[in-house]
């Protein structure tokens, strides 16, 4: 199976973020369920539960794109894709957010704070017939995020107050 889903557009969302975007999430990176996203080549920084009240109520489950910064204000800002889903551990009464940062890190960073600026919606959460199909769509999400963030109104938000103060 090819690495990218050819049926999906690489550019999504409007030229300029519109409400409820952009919105900001600050949270601590916690341990996930060890479902092996790292083994899939897609590690996800799972956000602590207290972040969930920061999500606008109209944001439904699905995949989002934006920027993220780890730990220190003024440090590097990376593109990211985020999955907002229902947390099976809480009998699906609670949502959970996990962020895949589009960068290779030499080590883990559990326990640190990350700042996330969510800028747009990519797609709803889906059920996949195989792990390979899920991975292919997540890899496609990464390409969609990179393309969609290249537009000027998005690019300039790398310098948002969230990341500089
Ligand atoms: P868990 O189930 O504990 O969330 P994962 O397999 O999803 O485990 O790995 C996530 C961890 O990997 C993150 O908490 C972070 O410390 C680390 N990590 C390394 N590179 C990345 C990356 N590019 N994006 C997100 N997390 C990363
Ligand atoms: N899980 C799904 O079951 N369906 C999805 O459509 C889905 N999309 C995802 C998109 C992104 C960008 C990321 C980072 C994760 C997604 N996941 C999805 C969650 C994925 O299954 C999860 O990261 C692994 O199960 C490991 O926790
Ligand atoms: Mg994870």
Coordinates of N, CA, C and O and ligand atoms in Angstrom, one line a residue:
X1 N 0.9 -1.2 0.0 CA 0.0 0.0 0.0 C 0.9 1.2 0.0 O 1.9 1.3 0.7
X2 N 0.5 2.2 -0.8 CA 1.3 3.4 -0.9 C 1.2 4.2 0.4 O 0.3 4.0 1.2
X3 N 2.2 5.1 0.7 CA 2.3 5.7 2.0 C 1.3 6.9 2.1 O 1.0 7.3 3.2
X4 N 0.8 7.4 1.0 CA -0.1 8.5 1.0 C -1.4 8.1 0.3 O -1.4 7.4 -0.7
X5 N -2.5 8.5 0.9 CA -3.8 8.2 0.3 C -4.1 9.2 -0.9 O -4.3 10.4 -0.7
X6 N -4.1 8.7 -2.1 CA -4.1 9.6 -3.3 C -5.5 10.2 -3.5 O -5.7 11.1 -4.2
X7 N -6.5 9.7 -2.7 CA -7.9 10.2 -2.9 C -8.1 11.4 -2.0 O -9.2 12.0 -2.1
X8 N -7.1 11.8 -1.2 CA -7.4 12.9 -0.3 C -6.7 14.2 -0.8 O -5.5 14.2 -1.2
X9 N -7.4 15.4 -0.7 CA -6.7 16.6 -1.0 C -5.6 17.0 0.0 O -5.8 16.6 1.2
X10 N -4.6 17.6 -0.4 CA -3.5 17.9 0.5 C -3.6 19.3 1.1 O -2.9 19.6 2.1
X11 N -4.6 20.0 0.6 CA -4.8 21.4 1.2 C -6.3 21.4 1.7 O -7.2 21.1 1.0
X12 N -6.4 21.7 3.0 CA -7.8 21.7 3.6 C -8.0 23.0 4.4 O -7.0 23.7 4.7
X13 N -9.2 23.4 4.6 CA -9.6 24.6 5.4 C -9.5 25.9 4.5 O -8.9 25.8 3.5
X14 N -10.0 27.0 5.1 CA -9.9 28.2 4.4 C -8.5 28.9 4.4 O -7.6 28.4 5.1
X15 N -8.4 29.9 3.6 CA -7.1 30.6 3.5 C -6.6 31.2 4.8 O -5.5 31.5 5.0
X16 N -7.6 31.6 5.6 CA -7.4 32.2 6.9 C -8.2 31.4 8.0 O -9.3 31.1 7.7
X17 N -7.6 31.2 9.1 CA -8.4 30.4 10.1 C -9.7 31.1 10.5 O -9.6 32.3 10.7
X18 N -10.8 30.4 10.6 CA -12.0 31.0 11.1 C -12.5 30.2 12.3 O -12.1 29.1 12.5
X19 N -13.3 30.9 13.1 CA -13.8 30.4 14.4 C -14.3 29.0 14.3 O -14.9 28.6 13.3
X20 N -14.0 28.1 15.3 CA -13.4 28.4 16.6 C -11.8 28.5 16.5 O -11.2 28.6 17.6
X21 N -11.3 28.4 15.3 CA -9.8 28.5 15.2 C -9.3 29.9 15.2 O -10.1 30.8 14.6
X22 N -8.1 30.3 15.6 CA -7.3 29.4 16.4 C -7.7 29.2 17.8 O -8.2 30.2 18.4
X23 N -7.5 28.1 18.4 CA -7.6 28.0 19.9 C -6.4 27.3 20.5 O -5.7 26.6 19.8
X24 N -6.2 27.6 21.8 CA -5.0 27.2 22.5 C -5.2 26.2 23.5 O -6.2 26.2 24.3
X25 N -4.3 25.2 23.6 CA -4.4 24.2 24.6 C -3.0 24.1 25.2 O -2.0 24.1 24.5
X26 N -3.0 24.1 26.6 CA -1.7 23.9 27.3 C -1.9 22.7 28.2 O -2.9 22.7 28.9
X27 N -1.0 21.8 28.1 CA -1.1 20.6 28.9 C 0.2 19.9 29.1 O 1.2 20.2 28.5
X28 N 0.1 18.9 30.0 CA 1.3 18.1 30.4 C 1.2 16.8 29.6 O 0.1 16.2 29.4
X29 N 2.4 16.4 29.1 CA 2.5 15.1 28.4 C 2.4 14.0 29.3 O 3.3 13.9 30.2
X30 N 1.4 13.1 29.2 CA 1.3 12.0 30.1 C 1.5 10.7 29.4 O 1.4 10.7 28.1
X31 N 1.6 9.6 30.1 CA 1.7 8.3 29.5 C 0.4 7.9 28.9 O -0.7 8.1 29.5
X32 N 0.4 7.3 27.7 CA -0.8 6.8 27.1 C -1.0 5.4 27.4 O -0.5 4.9 28.5
X33 N -1.6 4.7 26.6 CA -2.0 3.3 26.9 C -0.9 2.3 26.3 O -1.2 1.1 26.3
X34 N 0.2 2.9 25.8 CA 1.1 2.0 25.2 C 0.6 1.2 24.0 O 0.9 0.0 23.9
X35 N -0.3 1.8 23.3 CA -0.9 1.1 22.1 C 0.1 1.0 21.0 O -0.3 0.6 19.9
X36 N 1.3 1.5 21.3 CA 2.4 1.3 20.3 C 2.4 2.2 19.1 O 2.8 1.9 18.1
X37 N 1.9 3.5 19.4 CA 2.0 4.4 18.2 C 3.4 4.7 17.8 O 3.7 4.9 16.7
X38 N 4.3 4.6 18.8 CA 5.7 4.8 18.5 C 6.2 3.7 17.5 O 6.9 4.0 16.6
X39 N 5.8 2.5 17.8 CA 6.2 1.3 17.0 C 5.6 1.5 15.5 O 6.2 1.0 14.6
X40 N 4.5 2.2 15.4 CA 4.0 2.5 14.1 C 4.7 3.6 13.4 O 4.4 4.0 12.3
X41 N 5.7 4.2 14.1 CA 6.4 5.4 13.6 C 5.6 6.7 13.8 O 6.0 7.7 13.2
X42 N 4.6 6.6 14.6 CA 3.8 7.8 14.9 C 3.6 8.0 16.4 O 2.5 7.8 16.9
X43 N 4.6 8.4 17.1 CA 4.4 8.6 18.5 C 3.5 9.8 18.7 O 3.5 10.7 17.9
X44 N 2.6 9.7 19.7 CA 1.7 10.8 20.0 C 1.9 11.2 21.5 O 1.8 10.4 22.4
X45 N 2.1 12.5 21.7 CA 2.1 13.0 23.1 C 0.7 13.2 23.6 O -0.1 14.0 23.1
X46 N 0.3 12.3 24.6 CA -1.0 12.3 25.1 C -1.1 13.5 26.1 O -0.2 13.6 27.0
X47 N -2.2 14.2 26.0 CA -2.3 15.4 26.9 C -3.1 15.0 28.2 O -4.0 14.2 28.1
X48 N -2.7 15.7 29.3 CA -3.4 15.4 30.6 C -4.9 15.8 30.5 O -5.3 16.6 29.7
X49 N -5.7 15.1 31.3 CA -7.1 15.3 31.3 C -7.6 16.7 31.4 O -8.6 17.1 30.9
X50 N -6.9 17.5 32.2 CA -7.3 18.9 32.5 C -7.4 19.7 31.2 O -8.0 20.8 31.2
X51 N -6.7 19.3 30.2 CA -6.7 20.1 28.9 C -8.1 20.1 28.3 O -8.4 20.9 27.4
X52 N -8.9 19.0 28.6 CA -10.1 18.8 27.8 C -11.1 20.0 27.9 O -11.8 20.3 27.0
X53 N -11.1 20.6 29.1 CA -12.0 21.8 29.2 C -11.6 23.0 28.4 O -12.3 23.9 28.2
X54 N -10.3 22.9 27.9 CA -9.9 24.1 27.1 C -10.4 24.0 25.6 O -10.3 24.9 24.8
X55 N -10.9 22.8 25.3 CA -11.4 22.7 23.9 C -12.8 23.3 23.7 O -13.7 23.1 24.6
X56 N -13.0 24.1 22.7 CA -14.3 24.7 22.4 C -15.3 23.5 22.3 O -15.0 22.5 21.7
X57 N -16.5 23.7 22.9 CA -17.5 22.6 22.9 C -17.9 22.2 21.5 O -18.2 21.0 21.3
X58 N -17.8 23.1 20.5 CA -18.2 22.7 19.2 C -17.2 21.9 18.4 O -17.4 21.5 17.3
X59 N -16.0 21.7 19.0 CA -15.0 20.9 18.4 C -15.3 19.4 18.5 O -15.1 18.9 19.6
X60 N -15.7 18.8 17.5 CA -16.0 17.4 17.6 C -14.8 16.5 17.4 O -13.7 17.0 17.1
X61 N -15.0 15.3 17.7 CA -13.8 14.4 17.5 C -13.3 14.3 16.1 O -14.1 14.6 15.2
X62 N -12.0 14.1 16.0 CA -11.5 14.1 14.6 C -10.0 14.5 14.6 O -9.4 14.5 15.7
X63 N -9.5 14.8 13.5 CA -8.1 15.1 13.3 C -8.0 16.6 13.0 O -8.7 17.1 12.1
X64 N -7.0 17.3 13.7 CA -6.8 18.7 13.5 C -5.3 19.0 13.2 O -4.5 18.1 13.4
X65 N -5.0 20.2 12.7 CA -3.7 20.6 12.4 C -3.4 21.9 13.0 O -4.3 22.7 13.3
X66 N -2.1 22.1 13.3 CA -1.7 23.4 13.9 C -0.2 23.4 14.2 O 0.6 22.6 13.6
X67 N 0.1 24.2 15.2 CA 1.5 24.3 15.7 C 1.6 23.9 17.2 O 0.7 24.0 17.9
X68 N 2.9 23.5 17.5 CA 3.1 23.1 18.9 C 4.5 23.5 19.4 O 5.4 23.6 18.6
X69 N 4.6 23.8 20.7 CA 5.9 24.1 21.2 C 6.1 23.3 22.5 O 5.1 23.1 23.3
X70 N 7.3 22.8 22.8 CA 7.5 22.0 23.9 C 8.2 22.8 25.0 O 9.3 23.4 24.7
X71 N 7.6 22.9 26.2 CA 8.3 23.3 27.4 C 8.6 24.8 27.5 O 8.0 25.5 28.3
X72 N 9.5 25.3 26.7 CA 10.0 26.6 26.9 C 9.5 27.7 25.9 O 9.6 27.5 24.7
X73 N 8.9 28.8 26.4 CA 8.6 29.9 25.5 C 9.8 30.3 24.7 O 10.9 30.2 25.2
X74 N 9.6 30.7 23.5 CA 10.6 31.1 22.5 C 11.4 29.9 21.9 O 12.3 30.2 21.1
X75 N 11.1 28.7 22.4 CA 11.8 27.6 21.7 C 11.1 27.2 20.4 O 10.1 27.8 20.1
X76 N 11.7 26.3 19.7 CA 11.2 26.0 18.3 C 9.7 25.6 18.3 O 9.2 24.9 19.2
X77 N 9.0 26.1 17.3 CA 7.6 25.8 17.1 C 7.5 24.8 15.9 O 8.1 25.1 14.9
X78 N 6.9 23.7 16.1 CA 6.8 22.6 15.1 C 5.3 22.5 14.6 O 4.4 22.8 15.3
X79 N 5.2 22.1 13.3 CA 3.8 21.7 12.9 C 3.4 20.4 13.6 O 4.2 19.6 14.1
X80 N 2.1 20.2 13.7 CA 1.6 19.0 14.4 C 0.2 18.6 13.8 O -0.5 19.4 13.2
X81 N -0.1 17.3 14.0 CA -1.5 16.8 13.8 C -2.0 16.3 15.1 O -1.2 15.7 15.9
X82 N -3.2 16.5 15.4 CA -3.8 16.1 16.7 C -5.1 15.3 16.5 O -5.9 15.6 15.7
X83 N -5.1 14.2 17.2 CA -6.4 13.4 17.2 C -7.1 13.7 18.5 O -6.6 13.5 19.6
X84 N -8.4 14.1 18.3 CA -9.3 14.3 19.5 C -10.3 13.2 19.4 O -11.1 13.1 18.5
X85 N -10.2 12.3 20.4 CA -11.1 11.1 20.4 C -11.8 10.9 21.7 O -11.7 11.7 22.6
X86 N -12.6 9.8 21.7 CA -13.2 9.4 23.0 C -12.3 8.4 23.7 O -11.8 7.6 23.1
X87 N -12.2 8.6 25.0 CA -11.3 7.8 25.8 C -12.0 6.5 26.3 O -12.8 6.6 27.2
X88 N -11.6 5.4 25.7 CA -12.3 4.1 26.1 C -12.1 3.8 27.6 O -13.0 3.2 28.2
X89 N -11.0 4.3 28.2 CA -10.7 4.1 29.6 C -11.8 4.6 30.5 O -12.2 4.1 31.5
X90 N -12.4 5.7 30.1 CA -13.5 6.3 30.8 C -14.9 6.0 30.2 O -15.8 6.8 30.2
X91 N -15.0 4.9 29.6 CA -16.2 4.4 29.0 C -16.7 5.4 28.0 O -17.9 5.7 27.8
X92 N -15.8 6.1 27.3 CA -16.1 7.0 26.2 C -16.9 8.2 26.7 O -17.6 8.9 25.9
X93 N -16.8 8.5 28.0 CA -17.5 9.7 28.5 C -16.5 10.9 28.5 O -17.0 12.0 28.7
X94 N -15.3 10.7 28.3 CA -14.3 11.7 28.3 C -13.5 11.7 27.0 O -13.3 10.6 26.5
X95 N -13.2 12.9 26.6 CA -12.4 12.9 25.3 C -10.9 12.8 25.7 O -10.5 13.0 26.8
X96 N -10.1 12.5 24.7 CA -8.7 12.5 24.9 C -8.0 13.1 23.7 O -8.5 12.9 22.6
X97 N -6.9 13.8 23.9 CA -6.2 14.4 22.8 C -4.8 13.9 22.8 O -4.1 13.8 23.8
X98 N -4.4 13.5 21.6 CA -3.0 13.1 21.4 C -2.4 13.9 20.2 O -3.0 14.0 19.2
X99 N -1.2 14.3 20.4 CA -0.5 15.2 19.4 C 0.7 14.5 18.8 O 1.6 14.1 19.5
X100 N 0.7 14.4 17.5 CA 1.9 13.9 16.8 C 2.7 15.1 16.3 O 2.1 15.8 15.5
X101 N 3.9 15.3 16.8 CA 4.7 16.5 16.4 C 5.5 16.1 15.2 O 6.1 15.0 15.1
X102 N 5.4 17.0 14.2 CA 6.1 16.6 12.9 C 7.6 17.0 13.0 O 8.0 18.1 12.5
X103 N 8.3 16.2 13.7 CA 9.7 16.4 14.0 C 10.2 15.1 14.6 O 9.5 14.4 15.3
X104 N 11.5 14.8 14.4 CA 12.1 13.6 15.0 C 12.9 14.0 16.3 O 13.8 14.9 16.1
X105 N 12.5 13.5 17.4 CA 13.2 13.8 18.7 C 14.1 12.7 19.1 O 13.8 11.6 18.9
X106 N 15.3 13.1 19.7 CA 16.2 12.0 20.1 C 15.7 11.3 21.3 O 16.2 10.2 21.6
X107 N 14.8 11.9 22.1 CA 14.3 11.2 23.3 C 12.9 11.6 23.7 O 12.4 12.5 23.1
X108 N 12.3 10.9 24.6 CA 11.0 11.1 25.1 C 10.9 12.4 25.9 O 11.9 12.9 26.4
X109 N 9.7 12.9 26.0 CA 9.5 14.1 26.9 C 8.3 14.0 27.7 O 7.4 14.9 27.7
X110 N 8.1 13.0 28.4 CA 7.0 12.8 29.4 C 7.1 13.8 30.5 O 8.3 14.1 30.9
X111 N 6.0 14.4 31.0 CA 6.0 15.2 32.1 C 6.2 16.7 31.8 O 6.0 17.5 32.7
X112 N 6.6 17.0 30.6 CA 6.8 18.4 30.2 C 5.5 19.0 29.7 O 4.5 18.3 29.4
X113 N 5.4 20.4 29.8 CA 4.2 21.1 29.2 C 4.4 21.3 27.8 O 5.5 21.6 27.3
X114 N 3.3 21.1 27.0 CA 3.3 21.6 25.6 C 2.2 22.6 25.4 O 1.2 22.5 26.0
X115 N 2.5 23.5 24.4 CA 1.5 24.5 24.1 C 1.1 24.2 22.6 O 1.9 24.1 21.7
X116 N -0.2 24.1 22.5 CA -0.7 23.7 21.1 C -1.7 24.8 20.6 O -2.6 25.3 21.3
X117 N -1.4 25.2 19.4 CA -2.3 26.2 18.7 C -3.0 25.4 17.6 O -2.4 25.0 16.6
X118 N -4.3 25.2 17.8 CA -5.1 24.4 16.9 C -5.7 25.4 15.8 O -6.4 26.3 16.1
X119 N -5.4 25.1 14.5 CA -5.7 26.0 13.5 C -6.7 25.5 12.5 O -7.3 26.3 11.7
X120 N -7.0 24.2 12.4 CA -7.9 23.8 11.4 C -8.3 22.3 11.6 O -7.6 21.6 12.3
X121 N -9.3 21.9 10.9 CA -9.9 20.6 11.0 C -9.5 19.8 9.7 O -9.6 20.4 8.6
X122 N -9.1 18.6 9.9 CA -8.8 17.8 8.7 C -9.9 16.8 8.3 O -10.3 16.8 7.2
X123 N -10.3 16.0 9.3 CA -11.2 14.9 8.9 C -11.8 14.3 10.2 O -11.3 14.5 11.3
X124 N -13.0 13.6 10.1 CA -13.5 12.9 11.2 C -12.7 11.6 11.5 O -11.9 11.2 10.6
X125 N -12.8 11.1 12.7 CA -12.2 9.9 13.1 C -12.9 8.7 12.4 O -14.1 8.8 12.2
X126 N -12.1 7.8 11.9 CA -12.7 6.7 11.1 C -12.3 5.3 11.7 O -11.3 5.2 12.4
X127 N -13.0 4.3 11.3 CA -12.6 2.9 11.6 C -11.9 2.4 10.4 O -12.4 2.6 9.3
X128 N -10.8 1.7 10.6 CA -10.1 1.2 9.5 C -10.1 -0.3 9.5 O -10.0 -1.0 10.5
X129 N -10.1 -0.9 8.3 CA -10.1 -2.3 8.1 C -8.7 -2.9 8.5 O -8.6 -4.1 8.8
X130 N -7.7 -2.1 8.5 CA -6.3 -2.7 8.8 C -5.5 -1.5 9.4 O -5.8 -0.4 9.2
X131 N -4.5 -2.0 10.2 CA -3.5 -1.0 10.7 C -2.8 -0.2 9.6 O -2.6 1.0 9.7
X132 N -2.5 -0.9 8.5 CA -1.8 -0.3 7.4 C -2.7 0.9 6.9 O -2.1 1.9 6.5
X133 N -4.0 0.7 6.8 CA -4.8 1.8 6.3 C -4.9 2.9 7.2 O -4.9 4.1 6.8
X134 N -4.9 2.7 8.5 CA -4.8 3.8 9.5 C -3.5 4.5 9.4 O -3.5 5.8 9.4
X135 N -2.4 3.8 9.3 CA -1.1 4.5 9.2 C -1.0 5.3 8.0 O -0.5 6.4 8.0
X136 N -1.5 4.8 6.9 CA -1.5 5.5 5.6 C -2.3 6.8 5.8 O -1.8 7.9 5.3
X137 N -3.4 6.8 6.4 CA -4.2 8.0 6.6 C -3.5 9.0 7.5 O -3.6 10.2 7.3
X138 N -2.9 8.5 8.6 CA -2.2 9.4 9.5 C -1.0 10.0 8.7 O -0.7 11.2 8.9
X139 N -0.3 9.3 7.9 CA 0.8 9.8 7.1 C 0.3 10.9 6.2 O 1.0 11.9 5.9
X140 N -0.9 10.6 5.6 CA -1.5 11.6 4.7 C -1.9 12.9 5.5 O -1.7 14.0 5.1
X141 N -2.4 12.7 6.8 CA -2.7 13.8 7.6 C -1.5 14.7 7.8 O -1.6 15.9 7.8
X142 N -0.3 14.1 8.0 CA 0.9 14.8 8.1 C 1.2 15.7 6.9 O 1.5 16.9 7.0
X143 N 1.0 15.1 5.7 CA 1.2 15.9 4.5 C 0.2 17.0 4.3 O 0.5 18.1 3.9
X144 N -1.0 16.7 4.7 CA -2.1 17.7 4.7 C -1.8 18.9 5.6 O -1.9 20.0 5.2
X145 N -1.3 18.5 6.8 CA -0.9 19.6 7.8 C 0.2 20.5 7.2 O 0.1 21.7 7.2
X146 N 1.2 19.8 6.7 CA 2.4 20.6 6.2 C 1.9 21.6 5.1 O 2.3 22.7 5.1
X147 N 1.1 21.1 4.1 CA 0.7 21.9 3.0 C -0.2 23.0 3.5 O -0.1 24.2 3.1
X148 N -1.2 22.6 4.4 CA -2.2 23.6 4.8 C -1.6 24.7 5.7 O -2.1 25.8 5.7
X149 N -0.5 24.4 6.4 CA 0.1 25.4 7.3 C 1.1 26.3 6.5 O 1.6 27.3 7.0
X150 N 1.4 26.0 5.2 CA 2.3 26.8 4.5 C 1.7 28.2 4.0 O 2.4 29.0 3.6
X151 N 0.4 28.3 4.1 CA -0.3 29.5 3.7 C 0.0 30.7 4.7 O 0.1 30.4 5.9
X152 N 0.2 31.9 4.2 CA 0.7 33.0 5.0 C -0.1 33.2 6.3 O 0.6 33.4 7.3
X153 N -1.4 33.2 6.2 CA -2.2 33.5 7.5 C -1.9 32.4 8.6 O -2.1 32.7 9.7
X154 N -1.5 31.2 8.1 CA -1.2 30.2 9.1 C 0.3 30.3 9.6 O 0.5 30.2 10.8
X155 N 1.1 30.4 8.6 CA 2.6 30.5 8.9 C 2.9 31.6 9.9 O 3.7 31.3 10.8
X156 N 2.2 32.7 9.8 CA 2.5 33.8 10.8 C 2.1 33.5 12.2 O 2.6 34.1 13.1
X157 N 1.3 32.5 12.4 CA 0.8 32.2 13.7 C 1.9 31.4 14.5 O 1.7 31.1 15.7
X158 N 3.0 31.0 13.8 CA 4.1 30.4 14.5 C 4.7 31.4 15.5 O 5.4 31.1 16.5
X159 N 4.4 32.7 15.3 CA 4.9 33.8 16.2 C 3.8 34.3 17.1 O 3.9 35.3 17.7
X160 N 2.7 33.5 17.3 CA 1.6 33.8 18.2 C 2.1 34.1 19.6 O 3.1 33.4 20.0
X161 N 1.4 34.9 20.4 CA 1.8 35.2 21.8 C 1.9 33.9 22.6 O 2.7 33.8 23.5
X162 N 1.1 32.9 22.2 CA 1.2 31.6 23.0 C 2.7 31.1 23.0 O 3.1 30.5 24.0
X163 N 3.4 31.4 21.9 CA 4.8 30.8 21.8 C 5.9 31.7 22.2 O 7.0 31.3 22.3
X164 N 5.5 33.0 22.4 CA 6.6 34.0 22.6 C 6.6 34.6 24.0 O 7.5 35.2 24.4
X165 N 5.5 34.4 24.8 CA 5.5 35.0 26.1 C 5.3 33.9 27.2 O 4.8 32.8 27.0
Ligands
LIG1 P1 2.1 6.7 24.9 O1 1.1 5.6 24.7 O2 2.7 6.7 26.2 O3 1.5 8.0 24.5 P2 3.6 6.7 22.4 O4 4.0 5.5 21.7 O5 2.4 7.4 21.8 O6 3.3 6.4 23.9 O7 4.8 7.7 22.4 C1 4.6 9.0 22.9 C2 5.8 9.6 23.5 O8 6.9 9.7 22.6 C3 5.5 11.1 23.8 O9 4.9 11.2 25.1 C4 6.9 11.8 23.7 O10 7.5 11.7 25.0 C5 7.6 10.9 22.7 N1 7.8 11.5 21.4 C6 9.0 11.4 20.7 N2 8.8 11.9 19.5 C7 7.5 12.4 19.4 C8 6.8 13.1 18.4 N3 7.4 13.5 17.2 N4 5.5 13.5 18.6 C9 5.0 13.2 19.8 N5 5.6 12.5 20.8 C10 6.9 12.1 20.6
LIG2 N1 -7.6 6.3 15.4 C1 -8.6 5.8 14.8 O1 -9.2 4.8 15.3 N2 -9.2 6.4 13.7 C2 -8.6 7.5 13.2 O2 -9.1 8.0 12.2 C3 -7.4 8.0 13.8 N3 -6.8 9.1 13.3 C4 -5.7 9.6 13.8 C5 -5.0 10.7 13.3 C6 -3.9 11.2 13.8 C7 -3.2 12.3 13.2 C8 -3.3 10.6 15.0 C9 -2.1 11.1 15.6 C10 -4.0 9.5 15.6 C11 -5.2 9.0 15.0 N4 -5.8 7.9 15.5 C12 -6.9 7.4 14.9 C13 -5.4 7.3 16.9 C14 -4.4 6.2 16.7 O3 -5.2 5.1 16.6 C15 -3.7 6.2 18.1 O4 -2.7 7.2 18.0 C16 -3.1 4.8 18.3 O5 -4.1 4.0 18.6 C17 -2.1 4.9 19.4 O6 -2.6 5.5 20.6
LIG3 MG1 0.6 8.5 22.6

